[in-house]
Amino acid sequence: MHVCKMYSSALPEIKTNTVCRLTLTATKFGNNTLNGEFSVGGGRVVEFSQGNLYWNGDGYHFEKNQYDYPISRNLSHLGHFFWSQNPEVARATTYEDSLRGEHDVFFTNATETTPSSTFTVESITGRFRTLSMVEWKYLFKSRANADKLYKINVSVCGKENSLVIAPDNFQEEIKPTYQEEEWAKVQRDGLVCLLMAGYTFASNTPYSSVGYYWSSAPWTISGAQHIAFAKIIDDIAFESRESIRDYGCCVRLVKDVVAK
């Protein structure tokens, strides 16, 4: 089931036996993405999913809100995934990947910049994917006005130290704090929130002092690439690390915008 939320900024007076006009705007219907468009290099433009990816034991879904995430590595609501080309390995209780290779890509993808034709989330197949590290870097460092289109250590609906990213056409300044009502408004303008939801390693409880989000790109046969942010660092880190595929990290998917 898909939900379309409708909004009115000027609700008219409703009178009995009277025909009146009601103007509504809506978030995108049926494709589970936010409104904003983001350039990621190579002529590609993407929309972000409505929330982090999770596995519920039967299928993949998006969190209802951008600021939602599980606080433990629970296989009935799994929000921290191992890095693997195999989805069963990525969501397993413990990491074991005997078929891993140096040139793997993350299981959501067919290549570093294209979605897998077999990956299904929210009953949608072959549309959503993970950004490559090159795309993550372009998003934060190379698009027009890139330095003004993201901010770390933002408080979003009570979640501290979040990373907020604005779409290409965003003209305002990203604020340090958003309460629920104001966040609902700017989210409709396309703002993306990545949470400092930590990572898991040899434990079902996430280390919560950082935000780790996977890229689709490998780094040697046992390593992978991810972005990182934390209260104690001043900017986004782009990390290529050996022996990190057995970390459980967050995943935020994107969908490519089809040229009109």
PDB file of N, CA and C in Angstrom, residues 151-209:
ATOM      1  N   LYS A 151      25.108  20.247   5.890  1.00  0.00           N
ATOM      2  CA  LYS A 151      25.566  20.675   7.212  1.00  0.00           C
ATOM      3  C   LYS A 151      25.566  19.466   8.131  1.00  0.00           C
ATOM      4  N   ILE A 152      26.629  19.309   8.921  1.00  0.00           N
ATOM      5  CA  ILE A 152      26.691  18.235   9.899  1.00  0.00           C
ATOM      6  C   ILE A 152      26.342  18.779  11.278  1.00  0.00           C
ATOM      7  N   ASN A 153      26.067  17.850  12.202  1.00  0.00           N
ATOM      8  CA  ASN A 153      25.703  18.180  13.576  1.00  0.00           C
ATOM      9  C   ASN A 153      24.440  19.035  13.658  1.00  0.00           C
ATOM     10  N   VAL A 154      23.451  18.645  12.866  1.00  0.00           N
ATOM     11  CA  VAL A 154      22.141  19.286  12.901  1.00  0.00           C
ATOM     12  C   VAL A 154      21.213  18.448  13.781  1.00  0.00           C
ATOM     13  N   SER A 155      20.381  19.102  14.568  1.00  0.00           N
ATOM     14  CA  SER A 155      19.371  18.414  15.362  1.00  0.00           C
ATOM     15  C   SER A 155      18.067  18.369  14.572  1.00  0.00           C
ATOM     16  N   VAL A 156      17.592  17.150  14.277  1.00  0.00           N
ATOM     17  CA  VAL A 156      16.367  16.967  13.496  1.00  0.00           C
ATOM     18  C   VAL A 156      15.361  16.178  14.332  1.00  0.00           C
ATOM     19  N   CYS A 157      14.305  16.845  14.740  1.00  0.00           N
ATOM     20  CA  CYS A 157      13.240  16.195  15.523  1.00  0.00           C
ATOM     21  C   CYS A 157      13.819  15.460  16.726  1.00  0.00           C
ATOM     22  N   GLY A 158      14.785  16.086  17.374  1.00  0.00           N
ATOM     23  CA  GLY A 158      15.382  15.516  18.569  1.00  0.00           C
ATOM     24  C   GLY A 158      16.562  14.599  18.333  1.00  0.00           C
ATOM     25  N   LYS A 159      16.848  14.239  17.087  1.00  0.00           N
ATOM     26  CA  LYS A 159      18.012  13.402  16.777  1.00  0.00           C
ATOM     27  C   LYS A 159      19.219  14.314  16.550  1.00  0.00           C
ATOM     28  N   GLU A 160      20.154  14.268  17.492  1.00  0.00           N
ATOM     29  CA  GLU A 160      21.303  15.162  17.445  1.00  0.00           C
ATOM     30  C   GLU A 160      22.350  14.688  16.439  1.00  0.00           C
ATOM     31  N   ASN A 161      23.187  15.620  16.006  1.00  0.00           N
ATOM     32  CA  ASN A 161      24.375  15.321  15.189  1.00  0.00           C
ATOM     33  C   ASN A 161      24.032  14.650  13.866  1.00  0.00           C
ATOM     34  N   SER A 162      22.899  15.004  13.294  1.00  0.00           N
ATOM     35  CA  SER A 162      22.516  14.471  11.999  1.00  0.00           C
ATOM     36  C   SER A 162      23.227  15.228  10.883  1.00  0.00           C
ATOM     37  N   LEU A 163      23.282  14.602   9.726  1.00  0.00           N
ATOM     38  CA  LEU A 163      23.827  15.223   8.512  1.00  0.00           C
ATOM     39  C   LEU A 163      22.649  15.575   7.614  1.00  0.00           C
ATOM     40  N   VAL A 164      22.507  16.853   7.275  1.00  0.00           N
ATOM     41  CA  VAL A 164      21.402  17.301   6.423  1.00  0.00           C
ATOM     42  C   VAL A 164      21.968  17.733   5.071  1.00  0.00           C
ATOM     43  N   ILE A 165      21.343  17.246   4.000  1.00  0.00           N
ATOM     44  CA  ILE A 165      21.777  17.527   2.637  1.00  0.00           C
ATOM     45  C   ILE A 165      20.626  18.189   1.897  1.00  0.00           C
ATOM     46  N   ALA A 166      20.921  19.262   1.193  1.00  0.00           N
ATOM     47  CA  ALA A 166      19.899  19.986   0.448  1.00  0.00           C
ATOM     48  C   ALA A 166      19.988  19.678  -1.041  1.00  0.00           C
ATOM     49  N   PRO A 167      18.857  19.725  -1.747  1.00  0.00           N
ATOM     50  CA  PRO A 167      18.860  19.493  -3.200  1.00  0.00           C
ATOM     51  C   PRO A 167      19.529  20.639  -3.947  1.00  0.00           C
ATOM     52  N   ASP A 168      19.773  20.418  -5.225  1.00  0.00           N
ATOM     53  CA  ASP A 168      20.524  21.377  -6.051  1.00  0.00           C
ATOM     54  C   ASP A 168      19.933  22.779  -6.031  1.00  0.00           C
ATOM     55  N   ASN A 169      18.610  22.871  -6.029  1.00  0.00           N
ATOM     56  CA  ASN A 169      17.968  24.186  -6.187  1.00  0.00           C
ATOM     57  C   ASN A 169      17.601  24.843  -4.858  1.00  0.00           C
ATOM     58  N   PHE A 170      18.111  24.338  -3.741  1.00  0.00           N
ATOM     59  CA  PHE A 170      17.753  24.872  -2.426  1.00  0.00           C
ATOM     60  C   PHE A 170      18.401  26.237  -2.237  1.00  0.00           C
ATOM     61  N   GLN A 171      17.613  27.253  -1.904  1.00  0.00           N
ATOM     62  CA  GLN A 171      18.102  28.626  -1.831  1.00  0.00           C
ATOM     63  C   GLN A 171      18.275  29.136  -0.407  1.00  0.00           C
ATOM     64  N   GLU A 172      17.782  28.407   0.570  1.00  0.00           N
ATOM     65  CA  GLU A 172      17.848  28.878   1.946  1.00  0.00           C
ATOM     66  C   GLU A 172      19.114  28.356   2.629  1.00  0.00           C
ATOM     67  N   GLU A 173      19.291  28.741   3.872  1.00  0.00           N
ATOM     68  CA  GLU A 173      20.415  28.243   4.666  1.00  0.00           C
ATOM     69  C   GLU A 173      19.938  27.084   5.538  1.00  0.00           C
ATOM     70  N   ILE A 174      20.717  26.025   5.589  1.00  0.00           N
ATOM     71  CA  ILE A 174      20.371  24.897   6.451  1.00  0.00           C
ATOM     72  C   ILE A 174      20.558  25.318   7.905  1.00  0.00           C
ATOM     73  N   LYS A 175      19.538  25.129   8.717  1.00  0.00           N
ATOM     74  CA  LYS A 175      19.571  25.570  10.107  1.00  0.00           C
ATOM     75  C   LYS A 175      20.223  24.515  11.012  1.00  0.00           C
ATOM     76  N   PRO A 176      20.671  24.906  12.192  1.00  0.00           N
ATOM     77  CA  PRO A 176      21.280  23.939  13.116  1.00  0.00           C
ATOM     78  C   PRO A 176      20.277  23.065  13.848  1.00  0.00           C
ATOM     79  N   THR A 177      18.999  23.489  13.874  1.00  0.00           N
ATOM     80  CA  THR A 177      17.972  22.736  14.607  1.00  0.00           C
ATOM     81  C   THR A 177      16.643  22.806  13.860  1.00  0.00           C
ATOM     82  N   TYR A 178      15.958  21.659  13.782  1.00  0.00           N
ATOM     83  CA  TYR A 178      14.604  21.611  13.210  1.00  0.00           C
ATOM     84  C   TYR A 178      13.694  20.843  14.157  1.00  0.00           C
ATOM     85  N   GLN A 179      12.622  21.492  14.600  1.00  0.00           N
ATOM     86  CA  GLN A 179      11.574  20.789  15.322  1.00  0.00           C
ATOM     87  C   GLN A 179      10.640  20.127  14.305  1.00  0.00           C
ATOM     88  N   GLU A 180       9.707  19.328  14.770  1.00  0.00           N
ATOM     89  CA  GLU A 180       8.914  18.482  13.877  1.00  0.00           C
ATOM     90  C   GLU A 180       8.134  19.282  12.832  1.00  0.00           C
ATOM     91  N   GLU A 181       7.465  20.347  13.245  1.00  0.00           N
ATOM     92  CA  GLU A 181       6.636  21.109  12.306  1.00  0.00           C
ATOM     93  C   GLU A 181       7.489  21.755  11.217  1.00  0.00           C
ATOM     94  N   GLU A 182       8.611  22.350  11.603  1.00  0.00           N
ATOM     95  CA  GLU A 182       9.470  22.992  10.624  1.00  0.00           C
ATOM     96  C   GLU A 182      10.160  21.967   9.732  1.00  0.00           C
ATOM     97  N   TRP A 183      10.538  20.815  10.325  1.00  0.00           N
ATOM     98  CA  TRP A 183      11.172  19.774   9.507  1.00  0.00           C
ATOM     99  C   TRP A 183      10.205  19.248   8.460  1.00  0.00           C
ATOM    100  N   ALA A 184       8.948  19.085   8.810  1.00  0.00           N
ATOM    101  CA  ALA A 184       7.959  18.618   7.838  1.00  0.00           C
ATOM    102  C   ALA A 184       7.900  19.552   6.640  1.00  0.00           C
ATOM    103  N   LYS A 185       8.037  20.849   6.886  1.00  0.00           N
ATOM    104  CA  LYS A 185       7.991  21.816   5.793  1.00  0.00           C
ATOM    105  C   LYS A 185       9.225  21.712   4.905  1.00  0.00           C
ATOM    106  N   VAL A 186      10.423  21.734   5.509  1.00  0.00           N
ATOM    107  CA  VAL A 186      11.639  21.723   4.684  1.00  0.00           C
ATOM    108  C   VAL A 186      11.859  20.352   4.038  1.00  0.00           C
ATOM    109  N   GLN A 187      11.328  19.306   4.647  1.00  0.00           N
ATOM    110  CA  GLN A 187      11.409  17.994   4.007  1.00  0.00           C
ATOM    111  C   GLN A 187      10.631  17.985   2.703  1.00  0.00           C
ATOM    112  N   ARG A 188       9.499  18.684   2.679  1.00  0.00           N
ATOM    113  CA  ARG A 188       8.746  18.800   1.436  1.00  0.00           C
ATOM    114  C   ARG A 188       9.524  19.582   0.376  1.00  0.00           C
ATOM    115  N   ASP A 189      10.482  20.397   0.818  1.00  0.00           N
ATOM    116  CA  ASP A 189      11.366  21.107  -0.111  1.00  0.00           C
ATOM    117  C   ASP A 189      12.535  20.236  -0.555  1.00  0.00           C
ATOM    118  N   GLY A 190      12.637  19.039   0.020  1.00  0.00           N
ATOM    119  CA  GLY A 190      13.636  18.082  -0.445  1.00  0.00           C
ATOM    120  C   GLY A 190      14.815  17.825   0.468  1.00  0.00           C
ATOM    121  N   LEU A 191      14.851  18.410   1.687  1.00  0.00           N
ATOM    122  CA  LEU A 191      15.994  18.177   2.558  1.00  0.00           C
ATOM    123  C   LEU A 191      16.086  16.714   2.974  1.00  0.00           C
ATOM    124  N   VAL A 192      17.307  16.199   2.955  1.00  0.00           N
ATOM    125  CA  VAL A 192      17.589  14.814   3.332  1.00  0.00           C
ATOM    126  C   VAL A 192      18.304  14.815   4.678  1.00  0.00           C
ATOM    127  N   CYS A 193      17.935  13.875   5.545  1.00  0.00           N
ATOM    128  CA  CYS A 193      18.579  13.719   6.845  1.00  0.00           C
ATOM    129  C   CYS A 193      19.214  12.333   6.931  1.00  0.00           C
ATOM    130  N   LEU A 194      20.534  12.304   7.153  1.00  0.00           N
ATOM    131  CA  LEU A 194      21.238  11.060   7.445  1.00  0.00           C
ATOM    132  C   LEU A 194      21.577  11.061   8.929  1.00  0.00           C
ATOM    133  N   LEU A 195      21.251   9.989   9.600  1.00  0.00           N
ATOM    134  CA  LEU A 195      21.345   9.942  11.052  1.00  0.00           C
ATOM    135  C   LEU A 195      22.701   9.444  11.538  1.00  0.00           C
ATOM    136  N   MET A 196      23.106   9.918  12.696  1.00  0.00           N
ATOM    137  CA  MET A 196      24.279   9.358  13.348  1.00  0.00           C
ATOM    138  C   MET A 196      23.824   8.092  14.091  1.00  0.00           C
ATOM    139  N   ALA A 197      23.543   7.066  13.291  1.00  0.00           N
ATOM    140  CA  ALA A 197      22.944   5.836  13.815  1.00  0.00           C
ATOM    141  C   ALA A 197      23.974   4.754  14.098  1.00  0.00           C
ATOM    142  N   GLY A 198      25.264   5.091  13.995  1.00  0.00           N
ATOM    143  CA  GLY A 198      26.310   4.172  14.387  1.00  0.00           C
ATOM    144  C   GLY A 198      26.537   3.014  13.434  1.00  0.00           C
ATOM    145  N   TYR A 199      27.268   2.013  13.917  1.00  0.00           N
ATOM    146  CA  TYR A 199      27.545   0.793  13.175  1.00  0.00           C
ATOM    147  C   TYR A 199      27.679  -0.348  14.174  1.00  0.00           C
ATOM    148  N   THR A 200      27.524  -1.564  13.698  1.00  0.00           N
ATOM    149  CA  THR A 200      27.682  -2.724  14.566  1.00  0.00           C
ATOM    150  C   THR A 200      28.954  -3.473  14.190  1.00  0.00           C
ATOM    151  N   PHE A 201      29.626  -4.015  15.200  1.00  0.00           N
ATOM    152  CA  PHE A 201      30.806  -4.849  14.991  1.00  0.00           C
ATOM    153  C   PHE A 201      30.964  -5.759  16.203  1.00  0.00           C
ATOM    154  N   ALA A 202      30.823  -7.063  15.945  1.00  0.00           N
ATOM    155  CA  ALA A 202      30.940  -8.059  17.017  1.00  0.00           C
ATOM    156  C   ALA A 202      29.946  -7.794  18.145  1.00  0.00           C
ATOM    157  N   SER A 203      28.842  -7.143  17.830  1.00  0.00           N
ATOM    158  CA  SER A 203      27.825  -6.845  18.833  1.00  0.00           C
ATOM    159  C   SER A 203      26.531  -6.512  18.118  1.00  0.00           C
ATOM    160  N   ASN A 204      25.404  -6.748  18.785  1.00  0.00           N
ATOM    161  CA  ASN A 204      24.120  -6.376  18.214  1.00  0.00           C
ATOM    162  C   ASN A 204      23.724  -4.944  18.556  1.00  0.00           C
ATOM    163  N   THR A 205      24.532  -4.279  19.397  1.00  0.00           N
ATOM    164  CA  THR A 205      24.250  -2.905  19.783  1.00  0.00           C
ATOM    165  C   THR A 205      25.159  -1.968  19.008  1.00  0.00           C
ATOM    166  N   PRO A 206      24.614  -1.026  18.246  1.00  0.00           N
ATOM    167  CA  PRO A 206      25.456  -0.149  17.433  1.00  0.00           C
ATOM    168  C   PRO A 206      26.347   0.769  18.268  1.00  0.00           C
ATOM    169  N   TYR A 207      27.567   0.970  17.789  1.00  0.00           N
ATOM    170  CA  TYR A 207      28.404   2.048  18.294  1.00  0.00           C
ATOM    171  C   TYR A 207      27.805   3.344  17.749  1.00  0.00           C
ATOM    172  N   SER A 208      27.255   4.159  18.608  1.00  0.00           N
ATOM    173  CA  SER A 208      26.370   5.235  18.150  1.00  0.00           C
ATOM    174  C   SER A 208      27.028   6.606  18.056  1.00  0.00           C
ATOM    175  N   SER A 209      28.344   6.692  18.210  1.00  0.00           N
ATOM    176  CA  SER A 209      28.999   7.997  18.219  1.00  0.00           C
ATOM    177  C   SER A 209      29.371   8.493  16.825  1.00  0.00           C
TER     178      SER A 209
END
